[in-house]
């Protein structure tokens, strides 16, 4: 029997659930949403994308799709526009789209100068904060693209040194103003670690728009004060990007991290620049863009080495290792992990900035565990995942992540009952958080345990996750 062609309305590709599914390469979530919005059956979806109904069913139940050929077939069958293809990690049909880097003004990357003055960087940041506070669609509907980090990284390494950051505005800006921004950043960072990115993201954005913008736009400051001001603002902007990332608002996160890097460059702050490049790498790797993650981590490591910042060299190296793991380069991953371990052993932590407080042996152990898990080595991953729990209890979100990692490793090792016990602890912490990443890790564990659902403990855990987080659509 012939089936009618699957017709997917154009506006589906701007749907928030669809965009999130694309950026996470969650084809199951994509199929479920398409079915929900169009009424298409599994058979009809399968016919459109050239897959058997049984395969579509397994994908919708949680099976991961990693084959580029299959992803291409799905993209073609769904007639995805180029922005959707790029969000899925595929090349666009129109190569010129690769030059497009999202910005609040809707500019294309090819329209932007490689080098910009610090005043232009400030104007771009101010426009972003204003647009975010006012929930403008041109910002909210931006999709993450790995190509979007190319130009900011290029500017970081090749732009000439910024001229003096000084201004003769109406309002005198001094060290107390900068101290206030840093204190607010510290407070928001603590809330972020304890309650997740969604807890205070709106407050951070409003603070940037309402309190920081006047200092930058109307302030009067000399060169030394100006650079310290831009550095403090870059740090807070980076935190806003990290919060958006944690809430799976990846396009907005990319905009914030890009602006933060540009501000750090204008401020002449290589340490913060290395940290922001590492955050970019973290996001790219999380979204499955391992090669981009490796490139950004190497940029962070080069920056840290030039500045003589050993602990940041360790951080960048472990980010590089994770990227190598995602693209299944085991040898390069091991080399990067070894470099990270050596650098952390040599690092003098006595003068670490506040934004680097999270990076310790527990964090490093978690990254080792993630890499080994991705590479399919659960026996080795287990020890590192367990060690990651010897951590500062103030990092509630981090503990939820580490518990989910250990539970996933236990499931991978064939101990579903133990995985459920640890996963229950991860779920308990996740309920205290506003963190899409924490939810994803628990959901991934739930999907991994699904083949064991005949076991009472697994069945109970799966039901508990659905009761707490809501049944999967």
CSV table of C-alpha atoms in Angstrom, one decimal:
chain,number,residue,atom,x,y,z
A,1,UNK,CA,0.0,0.0,0.0
A,2,UNK,CA,1.4,3.4,-1.0
A,3,UNK,CA,1.6,6.0,1.8
A,4,UNK,CA,1.0,9.7,1.3
A,5,UNK,CA,4.2,11.7,1.4
A,6,UNK,CA,5.2,13.0,4.9
A,7,UNK,CA,4.6,16.7,4.9
A,8,UNK,CA,6.3,18.6,7.7
A,9,UNK,CA,5.3,22.3,8.0
A,10,UNK,CA,8.2,24.8,7.8
A,11,UNK,CA,7.4,26.2,11.3
A,12,UNK,CA,8.1,22.8,12.9
A,13,UNK,CA,11.8,23.5,12.6
A,14,UNK,CA,11.5,26.5,14.9
A,15,UNK,CA,9.6,24.5,17.5
A,16,UNK,CA,11.6,24.6,20.8
A,17,UNK,CA,11.4,20.8,21.3
A,18,UNK,CA,12.5,20.1,17.8
A,19,UNK,CA,15.4,22.5,18.1
A,20,UNK,CA,16.5,20.9,21.3
A,21,UNK,CA,16.3,17.4,19.8
A,22,UNK,CA,18.4,18.5,16.8
A,23,UNK,CA,21.2,20.0,18.9
A,24,UNK,CA,21.3,16.9,21.1
A,25,UNK,CA,21.1,14.6,18.1
A,26,UNK,CA,18.2,12.9,19.8
A,27,UNK,CA,16.4,11.5,16.7
A,28,UNK,CA,14.0,9.6,18.9
A,29,UNK,CA,12.8,12.9,20.4
A,30,UNK,CA,12.6,14.4,16.9
A,31,UNK,CA,10.5,11.6,15.6
A,32,UNK,CA,8.2,11.7,18.6
A,33,UNK,CA,7.7,15.4,18.2
A,34,UNK,CA,7.1,15.2,14.4
A,35,UNK,CA,4.6,12.4,15.0
A,36,UNK,CA,2.9,14.5,17.7
A,37,UNK,CA,2.6,17.6,15.5
A,38,UNK,CA,1.7,15.9,12.2
A,39,UNK,CA,-0.1,12.8,13.3
A,40,UNK,CA,2.3,10.7,11.3
A,41,UNK,CA,2.7,7.0,12.2
A,42,UNK,CA,6.0,5.2,12.7
A,43,UNK,CA,5.4,3.5,9.4
A,44,UNK,CA,4.8,6.8,7.6
A,45,UNK,CA,7.9,8.4,9.1
A,46,UNK,CA,10.0,5.3,8.2
A,47,UNK,CA,8.8,5.4,4.6
A,48,UNK,CA,9.7,9.1,4.3
A,49,UNK,CA,13.3,8.6,5.7
A,50,UNK,CA,14.0,5.2,4.2
A,51,UNK,CA,14.0,3.2,7.5
A,52,UNK,CA,12.0,0.1,8.6
A,53,UNK,CA,9.1,0.7,11.0
A,54,UNK,CA,10.8,-1.5,13.6
A,55,UNK,CA,13.9,0.6,13.5
A,56,UNK,CA,11.9,3.8,13.8
A,57,UNK,CA,10.2,2.2,16.8
A,58,UNK,CA,13.4,1.4,18.5
A,59,UNK,CA,14.8,4.9,17.9
A,60,UNK,CA,11.6,6.5,19.3
A,61,UNK,CA,12.1,4.2,22.4
A,62,UNK,CA,15.6,5.5,23.0
A,63,UNK,CA,18.0,3.9,20.6
A,64,UNK,CA,20.8,6.4,19.6
A,65,UNK,CA,21.5,7.2,16.0
A,66,UNK,CA,25.2,7.9,15.4
A,67,UNK,CA,25.7,7.0,11.7
A,68,UNK,CA,26.2,10.0,9.5
A,69,UNK,CA,24.6,8.1,6.6
A,70,UNK,CA,21.5,7.5,8.6
A,71,UNK,CA,21.3,11.1,9.8
A,72,UNK,CA,21.7,12.3,6.2
A,73,UNK,CA,18.9,10.0,5.2
A,74,UNK,CA,16.7,11.3,7.9
A,75,UNK,CA,17.5,15.0,7.1
A,76,UNK,CA,16.7,14.4,3.4
A,77,UNK,CA,13.5,12.5,4.1
A,78,UNK,CA,12.3,15.2,6.5
A,79,UNK,CA,13.4,17.9,4.0
A,80,UNK,CA,15.2,19.8,6.8
A,81,UNK,CA,16.2,23.4,6.0
A,82,UNK,CA,19.9,24.2,6.3
A,83,UNK,CA,19.7,25.6,9.8
A,84,UNK,CA,18.1,22.4,11.0
A,85,UNK,CA,20.8,20.3,9.2
A,86,UNK,CA,23.6,22.3,10.9
A,87,UNK,CA,21.9,22.0,14.3
A,88,UNK,CA,22.0,18.2,13.7
A,89,UNK,CA,25.7,18.5,12.9
A,90,UNK,CA,25.3,18.0,9.1
A,91,UNK,CA,26.7,20.2,6.4
A,92,UNK,CA,24.1,22.6,4.8
A,93,UNK,CA,23.2,22.3,1.1
A,94,UNK,CA,24.2,25.9,0.7
A,95,UNK,CA,27.9,26.2,1.7
A,96,UNK,CA,27.5,29.9,2.3
A,97,UNK,CA,25.5,29.1,5.4
A,98,UNK,CA,28.7,27.9,7.1
A,99,UNK,CA,29.8,31.5,7.2
A,100,UNK,CA,26.8,32.6,9.1
A,101,UNK,CA,27.3,33.3,12.7
A,102,UNK,CA,24.2,34.2,14.7
A,103,UNK,CA,24.2,37.6,16.3
A,104,UNK,CA,21.5,39.7,17.9
A,105,UNK,CA,21.4,41.9,14.9
A,106,UNK,CA,21.0,39.0,12.5
A,107,UNK,CA,24.3,39.6,10.9
A,108,UNK,CA,26.1,37.0,8.9
A,109,UNK,CA,29.7,36.1,9.8
A,110,UNK,CA,30.9,37.2,6.4
A,111,UNK,CA,29.4,40.7,7.1
A,112,UNK,CA,31.3,41.1,10.3
A,113,UNK,CA,34.9,42.5,10.5
A,114,UNK,CA,37.5,40.1,11.9
A,115,UNK,CA,38.9,42.9,14.1
A,116,UNK,CA,36.6,45.1,16.1
A,117,UNK,CA,37.2,47.9,18.6
A,118,UNK,CA,36.4,47.4,22.2
A,119,UNK,CA,33.6,49.9,21.9
A,120,UNK,CA,32.1,47.7,19.2
A,121,UNK,CA,32.4,44.7,21.4
A,122,UNK,CA,30.6,46.5,24.2
A,123,UNK,CA,27.8,47.6,21.9
A,124,UNK,CA,27.4,44.0,20.7
A,125,UNK,CA,27.2,42.7,24.3
A,126,UNK,CA,24.7,45.4,25.3
A,127,UNK,CA,22.5,44.6,22.4
A,128,UNK,CA,22.5,40.9,23.3
A,129,UNK,CA,21.6,41.6,27.0
A,130,UNK,CA,18.8,43.9,25.9
A,131,UNK,CA,17.4,41.5,23.3
A,132,UNK,CA,17.6,38.6,25.8
A,133,UNK,CA,15.7,40.5,28.5
A,134,UNK,CA,13.1,41.5,26.1
A,135,UNK,CA,12.9,37.9,24.8
A,136,UNK,CA,13.4,38.9,21.2
A,137,UNK,CA,12.8,36.0,18.8
A,138,UNK,CA,15.9,36.9,16.7
A,139,UNK,CA,17.9,35.7,19.8
A,140,UNK,CA,15.6,33.1,21.2
A,141,UNK,CA,15.4,31.2,17.9
A,142,UNK,CA,19.1,31.1,17.2
A,143,UNK,CA,20.4,27.6,16.8
A,144,UNK,CA,23.9,26.4,17.8
A,145,UNK,CA,26.4,25.7,15.0
A,146,UNK,CA,29.9,24.5,15.4
A,147,UNK,CA,31.0,26.9,12.7
A,148,UNK,CA,29.8,29.8,14.9
A,149,UNK,CA,32.8,29.6,17.1
A,150,UNK,CA,35.3,29.9,14.2
A,151,UNK,CA,35.5,33.7,13.9
A,152,UNK,CA,35.6,34.4,17.7
A,153,UNK,CA,38.5,32.0,18.1
A,154,UNK,CA,40.3,33.6,15.1
A,155,UNK,CA,39.8,37.0,16.6
A,156,UNK,CA,41.2,35.8,19.9
A,157,UNK,CA,44.5,34.7,18.3
A,158,UNK,CA,45.0,37.2,15.5
A,159,UNK,CA,43.4,40.5,16.5
A,160,UNK,CA,45.9,43.3,17.4
A,161,UNK,CA,46.1,44.3,21.0
A,162,UNK,CA,43.2,46.4,22.0
A,163,UNK,CA,43.8,50.1,22.5
A,164,UNK,CA,43.4,51.7,25.9
A,165,UNK,CA,39.9,51.0,27.3
A,166,UNK,CA,39.1,54.5,28.6
A,167,UNK,CA,36.0,56.7,28.3
A,168,UNK,CA,34.9,60.1,29.4
A,169,UNK,CA,31.3,59.5,30.3
A,170,UNK,CA,29.0,61.2,32.8
A,171,UNK,CA,29.2,58.6,35.6
A,172,UNK,CA,32.5,58.0,37.4
A,173,UNK,CA,33.3,54.3,37.5
A,174,UNK,CA,35.8,53.0,40.1
A,175,UNK,CA,37.0,49.9,41.9
A,176,UNK,CA,33.9,49.7,44.1
A,177,UNK,CA,31.7,49.3,41.0
A,178,UNK,CA,34.0,46.5,39.7
A,179,UNK,CA,34.0,44.8,43.1
A,180,UNK,CA,30.2,44.8,43.1
A,181,UNK,CA,30.1,43.1,39.7
A,182,UNK,CA,32.6,40.5,40.9
A,183,UNK,CA,30.7,39.9,44.1
A,184,UNK,CA,27.4,39.5,42.3
A,185,UNK,CA,29.1,37.1,39.9
A,186,UNK,CA,30.3,35.1,42.8
A,187,UNK,CA,26.8,35.0,44.3
A,188,UNK,CA,25.2,34.0,41.0
A,189,UNK,CA,27.9,31.3,40.4
A,190,UNK,CA,27.2,29.8,43.8
A,191,UNK,CA,23.5,29.7,43.0
A,192,UNK,CA,24.2,28.2,39.6
A,193,UNK,CA,26.2,25.3,41.2
A,194,UNK,CA,23.6,24.7,43.9
A,195,UNK,CA,20.4,25.0,42.0
A,196,UNK,CA,21.2,24.8,38.3
A,197,UNK,CA,21.4,27.3,35.4
A,198,UNK,CA,17.7,28.0,35.3
A,199,UNK,CA,17.5,29.3,38.8
A,200,UNK,CA,19.1,32.7,38.4
A,201,UNK,CA,19.7,33.0,34.6
A,202,UNK,CA,16.9,35.7,34.2
A,203,UNK,CA,18.4,37.6,37.2
A,204,UNK,CA,21.9,37.6,35.7
A,205,UNK,CA,20.6,38.8,32.4
A,206,UNK,CA,18.6,41.6,34.0
A,207,UNK,CA,21.6,42.6,36.1
A,208,UNK,CA,23.7,42.9,33.0
A,209,UNK,CA,21.1,44.9,31.2
A,210,UNK,CA,20.0,47.2,34.0
A,211,UNK,CA,23.1,47.6,36.1
A,212,UNK,CA,26.1,46.9,33.9
A,213,UNK,CA,25.1,48.5,30.7
A,214,UNK,CA,25.0,52.1,32.2
A,215,UNK,CA,28.6,51.6,33.6
A,216,UNK,CA,29.8,50.6,30.1
A,217,UNK,CA,27.8,53.1,28.1
A,218,UNK,CA,27.8,56.2,30.3
A,219,UNK,CA,30.8,55.6,32.6
A,220,UNK,CA,33.9,57.6,33.0
A,221,UNK,CA,37.0,55.5,33.6
A,222,UNK,CA,40.8,55.5,32.9
A,223,UNK,CA,42.6,52.7,31.0
A,224,UNK,CA,43.5,50.6,34.0
A,225,UNK,CA,39.9,50.8,35.4
A,226,UNK,CA,38.4,50.1,32.0
A,227,UNK,CA,40.3,46.9,31.5
A,228,UNK,CA,39.4,45.6,35.0
A,229,UNK,CA,35.7,46.6,34.2
A,230,UNK,CA,35.7,44.7,30.9
A,231,UNK,CA,37.3,41.7,32.6
A,232,UNK,CA,34.6,41.6,35.3
A,233,UNK,CA,31.8,42.0,32.7
A,234,UNK,CA,33.3,39.2,30.6
A,235,UNK,CA,33.3,36.9,33.5
A,236,UNK,CA,29.6,37.6,34.3
A,237,UNK,CA,28.7,37.3,30.6
A,238,UNK,CA,30.5,33.9,30.5
A,239,UNK,CA,28.4,32.8,33.5
A,240,UNK,CA,25.2,33.8,31.7
A,241,UNK,CA,26.3,31.7,28.7
A,242,UNK,CA,27.0,28.7,31.0
A,243,UNK,CA,23.6,29.0,32.5
A,244,UNK,CA,21.9,29.0,29.1
A,245,UNK,CA,24.0,26.0,28.1
A,246,UNK,CA,22.9,24.2,31.3
A,247,UNK,CA,19.3,24.8,30.3
A,248,UNK,CA,19.8,23.5,26.7
A,249,UNK,CA,19.3,27.0,25.3
A,250,UNK,CA,22.4,26.3,23.1
A,251,UNK,CA,22.1,29.1,20.5
A,252,UNK,CA,21.8,31.7,23.2
A,253,UNK,CA,24.6,30.2,25.2
A,254,UNK,CA,26.8,30.4,22.1
A,255,UNK,CA,26.0,34.1,21.7
A,256,UNK,CA,26.9,34.8,25.3
A,257,UNK,CA,30.2,32.8,25.3
A,258,UNK,CA,31.2,34.5,22.0
A,259,UNK,CA,30.6,38.0,23.5
A,260,UNK,CA,32.4,37.0,26.7
A,261,UNK,CA,35.5,35.9,24.7
A,262,UNK,CA,35.5,39.2,22.8
A,263,UNK,CA,35.2,41.2,26.0
A,264,UNK,CA,38.0,39.2,27.6
A,265,UNK,CA,40.2,39.9,24.6
A,266,UNK,CA,39.5,43.6,24.8
A,267,UNK,CA,40.3,43.4,28.5
A,268,UNK,CA,43.6,41.7,27.8
A,269,UNK,CA,42.7,38.8,30.2
A,270,UNK,CA,44.3,35.6,28.8
A,271,UNK,CA,43.3,33.5,31.8
A,272,UNK,CA,39.7,34.2,31.4
A,273,UNK,CA,40.0,33.8,27.7
A,274,UNK,CA,41.3,30.3,28.2
A,275,UNK,CA,38.5,29.5,30.5
A,276,UNK,CA,35.9,30.7,28.0
A,277,UNK,CA,37.5,28.8,25.2
A,278,UNK,CA,37.3,25.7,27.4
A,279,UNK,CA,33.6,26.4,28.0
A,280,UNK,CA,33.0,26.6,24.3
A,281,UNK,CA,34.8,23.3,23.9
A,282,UNK,CA,32.7,21.8,26.6
A,283,UNK,CA,29.5,22.8,24.9
A,284,UNK,CA,30.6,21.6,21.4
A,285,UNK,CA,31.6,18.2,22.7
A,286,UNK,CA,28.4,17.8,24.8
A,287,UNK,CA,26.4,18.4,21.6
A,288,UNK,CA,28.4,15.8,19.7
A,289,UNK,CA,30.8,18.1,17.8
A,290,UNK,CA,33.9,16.4,19.0
A,291,UNK,CA,36.3,17.8,16.4
A,292,UNK,CA,35.2,21.3,17.2
A,293,UNK,CA,35.6,20.6,20.9
A,294,UNK,CA,39.1,19.4,20.3
A,295,UNK,CA,40.0,22.5,18.3
A,296,UNK,CA,38.6,24.9,20.9
A,297,UNK,CA,40.3,23.0,23.7
A,298,UNK,CA,43.6,23.2,21.9
A,299,UNK,CA,43.1,27.0,21.5
A,300,UNK,CA,42.4,27.2,25.2
A,301,UNK,CA,45.5,25.2,26.0
A,302,UNK,CA,47.7,27.3,23.7
A,303,UNK,CA,46.3,30.4,25.4
A,304,UNK,CA,47.0,29.0,28.9
A,305,UNK,CA,50.6,28.0,28.0
A,306,UNK,CA,51.4,31.4,26.5
A,307,UNK,CA,50.2,33.0,29.8
A,308,UNK,CA,52.0,30.5,32.0
A,309,UNK,CA,48.8,29.3,33.6
A,310,UNK,CA,49.4,25.6,34.4
A,311,UNK,CA,46.1,24.8,36.0
A,312,UNK,CA,44.3,26.2,32.9
A,313,UNK,CA,46.5,24.0,30.8
A,314,UNK,CA,45.2,21.0,32.8
A,315,UNK,CA,41.6,22.1,32.3
A,316,UNK,CA,42.0,22.6,28.5
A,317,UNK,CA,43.7,19.2,28.2
A,318,UNK,CA,40.9,17.4,29.8
A,319,UNK,CA,38.4,19.1,27.6
A,320,UNK,CA,40.5,18.1,24.6
A,321,UNK,CA,40.5,14.5,25.9
A,322,UNK,CA,36.7,14.4,26.0
A,323,UNK,CA,36.5,15.7,22.5
A,324,UNK,CA,38.9,12.9,21.3
A,325,UNK,CA,36.7,10.3,23.2
A,326,UNK,CA,33.6,11.5,21.4
A,327,UNK,CA,35.2,11.0,18.0
A,328,UNK,CA,36.7,7.7,19.2
A,329,UNK,CA,40.3,8.6,19.0
A,330,UNK,CA,41.5,6.5,22.0
A,331,UNK,CA,45.2,7.2,21.7
A,332,UNK,CA,44.8,11.0,21.5
A,333,UNK,CA,42.4,10.9,24.4
A,334,UNK,CA,44.8,9.0,26.6
A,335,UNK,CA,47.6,11.4,25.7
A,336,UNK,CA,45.5,14.5,26.6
A,337,UNK,CA,44.4,12.9,29.9
A,338,UNK,CA,48.0,12.2,30.8
A,339,UNK,CA,48.9,15.8,30.0
A,340,UNK,CA,46.0,17.1,32.1
A,341,UNK,CA,47.1,14.9,35.1
A,342,UNK,CA,50.7,16.1,34.9
A,343,UNK,CA,49.7,19.7,34.6
A,344,UNK,CA,47.4,19.6,37.6
A,345,UNK,CA,50.1,18.0,39.7
A,346,UNK,CA,52.5,20.9,38.8
A,347,UNK,CA,49.9,23.7,39.2
A,348,UNK,CA,50.2,26.2,42.0
A,349,UNK,CA,46.6,26.7,43.2
A,350,UNK,CA,47.3,29.5,45.7
A,351,UNK,CA,46.2,32.3,43.4
A,352,UNK,CA,43.4,30.7,41.5
A,353,UNK,CA,40.6,33.1,40.4
A,354,UNK,CA,37.1,32.4,41.9
A,355,UNK,CA,35.8,31.1,38.6
A,356,UNK,CA,38.2,28.2,38.6
A,357,UNK,CA,37.3,26.9,42.1
A,358,UNK,CA,35.4,23.9,40.6
A,359,UNK,CA,38.4,22.4,38.9
A,360,UNK,CA,40.0,19.9,41.3
A,361,UNK,CA,40.8,16.2,41.4
A,362,UNK,CA,37.2,15.2,41.7
A,363,UNK,CA,36.3,17.1,38.6
A,364,UNK,CA,39.3,15.6,36.8
A,365,UNK,CA,38.2,12.1,37.9
A,366,UNK,CA,34.7,12.8,36.5
A,367,UNK,CA,36.2,13.7,33.1
A,368,UNK,CA,38.4,10.6,33.1
A,369,UNK,CA,35.3,8.6,33.9
A,370,UNK,CA,33.3,10.3,31.1
A,371,UNK,CA,36.0,9.6,28.6
A,372,UNK,CA,36.4,6.0,29.5
A,373,UNK,CA,32.6,5.5,29.5
A,374,UNK,CA,32.3,7.0,26.0
A,375,UNK,CA,35.2,4.8,24.8
A,376,UNK,CA,33.4,1.7,26.1
A,377,UNK,CA,35.7,0.9,29.0
A,378,UNK,CA,33.3,0.7,32.0
A,379,UNK,CA,35.6,-1.3,34.2
A,380,UNK,CA,38.2,1.5,34.2
A,381,UNK,CA,35.6,4.2,34.2
A,382,UNK,CA,34.0,2.9,37.4
A,383,UNK,CA,37.0,3.7,39.6
A,384,UNK,CA,37.2,7.3,38.3
A,385,UNK,CA,33.4,7.8,38.6
A,386,UNK,CA,33.5,6.6,42.2
A,387,UNK,CA,36.5,8.9,42.9
A,388,UNK,CA,34.6,11.9,41.5
A,389,UNK,CA,32.2,11.7,44.4
A,390,UNK,CA,34.9,12.7,46.8
A,391,UNK,CA,33.9,16.3,46.1
A,392,UNK,CA,32.9,19.6,47.6
A,393,UNK,CA,29.2,19.1,48.6
A,394,UNK,CA,28.4,22.7,47.6
A,395,UNK,CA,28.5,21.6,43.9
A,396,UNK,CA,25.1,20.0,44.0
A,397,UNK,CA,24.7,19.9,40.2
A,398,UNK,CA,28.1,18.4,39.8
A,399,UNK,CA,27.3,15.7,42.3
A,400,UNK,CA,24.1,14.9,40.4
A,401,UNK,CA,26.2,14.6,37.2
A,402,UNK,CA,28.8,12.4,38.9
A,403,UNK,CA,26.1,10.1,40.4
A,404,UNK,CA,24.5,9.7,37.0
A,405,UNK,CA,27.8,8.9,35.5
A,406,UNK,CA,28.5,6.2,38.1
A,407,UNK,CA,25.1,4.7,37.7
A,408,UNK,CA,25.5,4.7,33.9
A,409,UNK,CA,28.8,2.9,34.2
A,410,UNK,CA,27.2,0.3,36.5
A,411,UNK,CA,24.5,-0.3,33.9
A,412,UNK,CA,27.2,-0.6,31.2
A,413,UNK,CA,29.0,-3.2,33.4
A,414,UNK,CA,25.8,-5.3,33.6
A,415,UNK,CA,24.7,-4.4,37.2
A,416,UNK,CA,21.2,-2.8,36.6
A,417,UNK,CA,20.2,-3.1,40.3
A,418,UNK,CA,23.2,-1.1,41.5
A,419,UNK,CA,22.7,1.4,38.7
A,420,UNK,CA,19.1,1.9,39.8
A,421,UNK,CA,20.2,2.5,43.4
A,422,UNK,CA,22.7,5.1,42.5
A,423,UNK,CA,20.4,6.6,39.8
A,424,UNK,CA,17.8,7.1,42.5
A,425,UNK,CA,20.3,9.3,44.4
A,426,UNK,CA,21.0,11.2,41.1
A,427,UNK,CA,17.3,11.7,40.5
A,428,UNK,CA,16.8,13.0,44.0
A,429,UNK,CA,19.4,15.7,43.5
A,430,UNK,CA,18.1,16.5,40.0
A,431,UNK,CA,14.7,17.4,41.4
A,432,UNK,CA,16.4,20.2,43.4
A,433,UNK,CA,17.9,21.6,40.2
A,434,UNK,CA,16.8,23.6,37.2
A,435,UNK,CA,19.2,21.9,34.9
A,436,UNK,CA,18.4,20.4,31.5
A,437,UNK,CA,21.8,18.7,31.5
A,438,UNK,CA,21.0,16.9,34.8
A,439,UNK,CA,17.7,15.8,33.4
A,440,UNK,CA,19.3,14.5,30.3
A,441,UNK,CA,21.8,12.4,32.2
A,442,UNK,CA,19.0,10.8,34.2
A,443,UNK,CA,17.0,10.2,31.0
A,444,UNK,CA,20.0,8.7,29.3
A,445,UNK,CA,20.4,6.3,32.3
A,446,UNK,CA,16.7,5.4,32.0
A,447,UNK,CA,17.0,4.6,28.3
A,448,UNK,CA,20.1,2.5,29.0
A,449,UNK,CA,18.2,0.5,31.6
A,450,UNK,CA,15.1,0.0,29.4
A,451,UNK,CA,16.3,-3.4,28.1
A,452,UNK,CA,16.3,-4.7,31.7
A,453,UNK,CA,12.8,-3.4,32.6
A,454,UNK,CA,11.5,-6.9,33.4
A,455,UNK,CA,13.6,-6.6,36.6
A,456,UNK,CA,11.4,-5.2,39.4
A,457,UNK,CA,14.1,-2.7,40.5
A,458,UNK,CA,14.5,-1.4,37.0
A,459,UNK,CA,10.8,-1.2,36.4
A,460,UNK,CA,10.4,0.8,39.6
A,461,UNK,CA,13.2,3.2,38.7
A,462,UNK,CA,11.9,3.8,35.3
A,463,UNK,CA,8.4,4.6,36.7
A,464,UNK,CA,9.9,6.8,39.4
A,465,UNK,CA,11.8,8.8,36.7
A,466,UNK,CA,8.6,9.3,34.7
A,467,UNK,CA,6.7,10.3,37.8
A,468,UNK,CA,9.3,12.9,38.8
A,469,UNK,CA,10.4,14.2,35.4
A,470,UNK,CA,7.2,13.4,33.4
A,471,UNK,CA,6.6,10.6,31.0
A,472,UNK,CA,8.4,10.8,27.7
A,473,UNK,CA,6.3,12.1,24.9
